[in-house]
PDB file of C-alpha atoms in Angstrom:
ATOM      1  CA  MET A   1     159.241 -76.650 -31.523  1.00 84.00           C
ATOM      2  CA  LYS A   2     156.407 -78.835 -30.299  1.00 87.00           C
ATOM      3  CA  GLN A   3     155.301 -79.306 -33.924  1.00 91.00           C
ATOM      4  CA  LYS A   4     158.779 -80.588 -34.784  1.00 91.00           C
ATOM      5  CA  LEU A   5     158.628 -83.023 -31.864  1.00 90.00           C
ATOM      6  CA  LYS A   6     155.199 -84.197 -33.021  1.00 90.00           C
ATOM      7  CA  LYS A   7     156.624 -84.848 -36.468  1.00 90.00           C
ATOM      8  CA  ILE A   8     159.573 -86.801 -35.043  1.00 90.00           C
ATOM      9  CA  THR A   9     157.405 -88.911 -32.687  1.00 89.00           C
ATOM     10  CA  LYS A  10     154.648 -89.626 -35.178  1.00 87.00           C
ATOM     11  CA  ARG A  11     153.379 -93.171 -34.615  1.00 79.00           C
ATOM     12  CA  ASN A  12     153.476 -94.272 -38.238  1.00 82.00           C
ATOM     13  CA  ARG A  13     157.099 -93.327 -38.940  1.00 78.00           C
ATOM     14  CA  GLY A  14     158.419 -96.826 -38.278  1.00 77.00           C
ATOM     15  CA  ARG A  15     161.818 -95.797 -36.915  1.00 80.00           C
ATOM     16  CA  SER A  16     163.745 -97.656 -34.241  1.00 88.00           C
ATOM     17  CA  ILE A  17     163.731 -96.172 -30.767  1.00 89.00           C
ATOM     18  CA  GLU A  18     167.473 -95.435 -30.996  1.00 90.00           C
ATOM     19  CA  VAL A  19     166.975 -93.317 -34.123  1.00 91.00           C
ATOM     20  CA  LEU A  20     164.027 -91.578 -32.472  1.00 91.00           C
ATOM     21  CA  PHE A  21     166.068 -90.693 -29.378  1.00 91.00           C
ATOM     22  CA  LYS A  22     168.969 -89.483 -31.520  1.00 92.00           C
ATOM     23  CA  GLN A  23     166.682 -87.125 -33.472  1.00 92.00           C
ATOM     24  CA  ILE A  24     165.038 -85.823 -30.286  1.00 91.00           C
ATOM     25  CA  LYS A  25     168.420 -85.264 -28.639  1.00 89.00           C
ATOM     26  CA  GLN A  26     169.731 -83.394 -31.673  1.00 89.00           C
ATOM     27  CA  LEU A  27     166.681 -81.112 -31.875  1.00 89.00           C
ATOM     28  CA  MET A  28     166.450 -80.432 -28.153  1.00 89.00           C
ATOM     29  CA  THR A  29     170.176 -79.854 -27.617  1.00 86.00           C
ATOM     30  CA  GLY A  30     170.229 -77.136 -30.242  1.00 86.00           C
ATOM     31  CA  TRP A  31     166.994 -75.585 -29.032  1.00 84.00           C
ATOM     32  CA  ILE A  32     167.994 -75.616 -25.345  1.00 83.00           C
ATOM     33  CA  ASN A  33     171.443 -74.198 -26.068  1.00 78.00           C
ATOM     34  CA  TYR A  34     169.883 -71.377 -28.074  1.00 78.00           C
ATOM     35  CA  TYR A  35     167.065 -70.544 -25.639  1.00 75.00           C
ATOM     36  CA  GLY A  36     168.793 -71.688 -22.413  1.00 72.00           C
ATOM     37  CA  ILE A  37     169.163 -68.163 -21.097  1.00 73.00           C
ATOM     38  CA  GLY A  38     165.381 -67.709 -20.792  1.00 75.00           C
ATOM     39  CA  GLU A  39     163.249 -68.503 -17.756  1.00 78.00           C
ATOM     40  CA  MET A  40     161.173 -71.458 -18.855  1.00 81.00           C
ATOM     41  CA  LYS A  41     161.516 -74.121 -16.197  1.00 81.00           C
ATOM     42  CA  SER A  42     157.788 -74.860 -16.005  1.00 85.00           C
ATOM     43  CA  LEU A  43     157.528 -74.995 -19.801  1.00 86.00           C
ATOM     44  CA  MET A  44     160.410 -77.460 -19.977  1.00 87.00           C
ATOM     45  CA  ASN A  45     158.900 -79.650 -17.238  1.00 89.00           C
ATOM     46  CA  GLU A  46     155.560 -79.695 -19.061  1.00 92.00           C
ATOM     47  CA  LEU A  47     157.216 -80.421 -22.397  1.00 91.00           C
ATOM     48  CA  ASN A  48     159.318 -83.179 -20.847  1.00 91.00           C
ATOM     49  CA  GLY A  49     156.220 -84.922 -19.443  1.00 93.00           C
ATOM     50  CA  TRP A  50     154.391 -84.623 -22.750  1.00 94.00           C
ATOM     51  CA  LEU A  51     157.398 -85.973 -24.675  1.00 94.00           C
ATOM     52  CA  LYS A  52     157.753 -88.989 -22.370  1.00 94.00           C
ATOM     53  CA  ARG A  53     154.087 -89.765 -22.944  1.00 95.00           C
ATOM     54  CA  ARG A  54     154.598 -89.537 -26.730  1.00 93.00           C
ATOM     55  CA  ILE A  55     157.568 -91.904 -26.479  1.00 93.00           C
ATOM     56  CA  ARG A  56     155.608 -94.423 -24.402  1.00 94.00           C
ATOM     57  CA  GLN A  57     152.840 -94.252 -26.995  1.00 94.00           C
ATOM     58  CA  TYR A  58     155.398 -94.808 -29.787  1.00 92.00           C
ATOM     59  CA  ILE A  59     156.845 -97.879 -28.053  1.00 93.00           C
ATOM     60  CA  TRP A  60     153.393 -99.346 -27.268  1.00 94.00           C
ATOM     61  CA  LYS A  61     152.400 -98.943 -30.931  1.00 92.00           C
ATOM     62  CA  GLN A  62     155.603-100.667 -32.077  1.00 92.00           C
ATOM     63  CA  TRP A  63     154.741-103.737 -30.022  1.00 93.00           C
ATOM     64  CA  LYS A  64     151.465-104.130 -32.025  1.00 90.00           C
ATOM     65  CA  ASN A  65     150.249-107.640 -31.125  1.00 94.00           C
ATOM     66  CA  PRO A  66     149.010-108.617 -27.652  1.00 95.00           C
ATOM     67  CA  ARG A  67     151.514-111.493 -27.635  1.00 96.00           C
ATOM     68  CA  THR A  68     154.415-109.105 -28.244  1.00 96.00           C
ATOM     69  CA  LYS A  69     153.086-106.667 -25.655  1.00 96.00           C
ATOM     70  CA  ARG A  70     152.812-109.471 -23.087  1.00 96.00           C
ATOM     71  CA  LYS A  71     156.340-110.733 -23.826  1.00 97.00           C
ATOM     72  CA  ASN A  72     157.833-107.243 -23.529  1.00 95.00           C
ATOM     73  CA  LEU A  73     155.913-106.418 -20.354  1.00 95.00           C
ATOM     74  CA  ILE A  74     157.232-109.624 -18.764  1.00 96.00           C
ATOM     75  CA  GLN A  75     160.775-108.676 -19.833  1.00 95.00           C
ATOM     76  CA  LEU A  76     160.260-105.315 -18.122  1.00 94.00           C
ATOM     77  CA  GLY A  77     159.451-107.063 -14.829  1.00 93.00           C
ATOM     78  CA  ILE A  78     155.647-107.289 -14.829  1.00 94.00           C
ATOM     79  CA  GLU A  79     154.203-110.560 -13.511  1.00 94.00           C
ATOM     80  CA  LYS A  80     152.680-112.914 -16.105  1.00 95.00           C
ATOM     81  CA  GLN A  81     149.024-112.532 -15.106  1.00 95.00           C
ATOM     82  CA  LYS A  82     149.160-108.727 -15.087  1.00 93.00           C
ATOM     83  CA  ALA A  83     151.101-108.717 -18.353  1.00 95.00           C
ATOM     84  CA  TYR A  84     148.372-110.864 -19.930  1.00 95.00           C
ATOM     85  CA  GLU A  85     145.614-108.544 -18.683  1.00 94.00           C
ATOM     86  CA  TRP A  86     147.420-105.365 -19.690  1.00 93.00           C
ATOM     87  CA  SER A  87     148.470-106.634 -23.118  1.00 95.00           C
ATOM     88  CA  ASN A  88     144.855-107.379 -24.052  1.00 94.00           C
ATOM     89  CA  THR A  89     143.522-103.932 -23.286  1.00 93.00           C
ATOM     90  CA  ARG A  90     141.388-102.278 -25.944  1.00 91.00           C
ATOM     91  CA  LYS A  91     142.214 -98.725 -24.949  1.00 92.00           C
ATOM     92  CA  GLY A  92     143.858 -96.475 -27.501  1.00 93.00           C
ATOM     93  CA  TYR A  93     147.579 -95.801 -27.710  1.00 93.00           C
ATOM     94  CA  TRP A  94     147.386 -92.261 -26.339  1.00 93.00           C
ATOM     95  CA  ARG A  95     145.246 -93.294 -23.381  1.00 94.00           C
ATOM     96  CA  ILE A  96     147.540 -96.205 -22.506  1.00 94.00           C
ATOM     97  CA  SER A  97     150.585 -93.936 -22.702  1.00 93.00           C
ATOM     98  CA  SER A  98     149.482 -92.092 -19.550  1.00 92.00           C
ATOM     99  CA  SER A  99     148.154 -95.145 -17.731  1.00 92.00           C
ATOM    100  CA  PHE A 100     149.562 -97.111 -14.836  1.00 91.00           C
ATOM    101  CA  ILE A 101     150.457 -99.897 -17.272  1.00 89.00           C
ATOM    102  CA  LEU A 102     153.261 -98.047 -19.014  1.00 92.00           C
ATOM    103  CA  HIS A 103     154.326 -95.941 -16.043  1.00 91.00           C
ATOM    104  CA  LYS A 104     154.934 -99.138 -14.073  1.00 91.00           C
ATOM    105  CA  SER A 105     156.797-100.916 -16.883  1.00 94.00           C
ATOM    106  CA  LEU A 106     158.427 -98.125 -18.951  1.00 94.00           C
ATOM    107  CA  THR A 107     159.661 -96.015 -16.070  1.00 93.00           C
ATOM    108  CA  ASP A 108     161.703 -92.856 -16.471  1.00 92.00           C
ATOM    109  CA  GLU A 109     164.808 -94.856 -15.533  1.00 93.00           C
ATOM    110  CA  LYS A 110     164.070 -97.416 -18.251  1.00 94.00           C
ATOM    111  CA  LEU A 111     163.622 -94.653 -20.827  1.00 93.00           C
ATOM    112  CA  ALA A 112     166.985 -93.210 -19.730  1.00 92.00           C
ATOM    113  CA  GLN A 113     168.588 -96.650 -20.175  1.00 92.00           C
ATOM    114  CA  LEU A 114     167.155 -96.775 -23.690  1.00 91.00           C
ATOM    115  CA  GLY A 115     168.817 -93.434 -24.444  1.00 90.00           C
ATOM    116  CA  TYR A 116     166.264 -90.756 -23.613  1.00 91.00           C
ATOM    117  CA  MET A 117     167.811 -87.409 -22.668  1.00 88.00           C
ATOM    118  CA  ASP A 118     165.733 -85.731 -19.949  1.00 89.00           C
ATOM    119  CA  ILE A 119     165.172 -82.272 -21.408  1.00 87.00           C
ATOM    120  CA  SER A 120     164.285 -80.684 -18.046  1.00 87.00           C
ATOM    121  CA  ALA A 121     167.613 -81.755 -16.573  1.00 85.00           C
ATOM    122  CA  LYS A 122     169.471 -80.622 -19.690  1.00 85.00           C
ATOM    123  CA  TYR A 123     167.755 -77.221 -19.569  1.00 84.00           C
ATOM    124  CA  GLN A 124     168.585 -76.738 -15.897  1.00 83.00           C
ATOM    125  CA  LEU A 125     172.208 -77.641 -16.560  1.00 83.00           C
ATOM    126  CA  VAL A 126     172.495 -75.162 -19.441  1.00 82.00           C
ATOM    127  CA  HIS A 127     170.477 -72.479 -17.624  1.00 75.00           C
ATOM    128  CA  SER A 128     172.642 -72.696 -14.502  1.00 76.00           C
ATOM    129  CA  ASN A 129     175.712 -71.822 -16.611  1.00 70.00           C
ATOM    130  CA  TYR A 130     174.221 -68.436 -17.553  1.00 63.00           C
TER     131      TYR A 130
END
């Protein structure tokens, strides 16, 4: 299952974030409904955190240029000076995806607004019905 998620969230796929979220939702809904009876709360929490990091990495890669990163960070509510500093970082995509930069700007609430389905919450909802 994690291999399928890796394939969907591959950085060089060039899909819009809406298409990405739709594919993730489709895969995870089927998987959770099939395996929802099992006890795997900690696995789902771990997988949810890893998937959010992959999504943040995907979005950061889509922004590409420092100018675009700065503009988008400002739109997400980061002050101009910090947005300038953060957009010019030379750290890699994966490292930035777990940093304060993206956790402050691309919060869990913002990802939910963009269409991300929290798989831990979905699992707990399905599991409680069994």
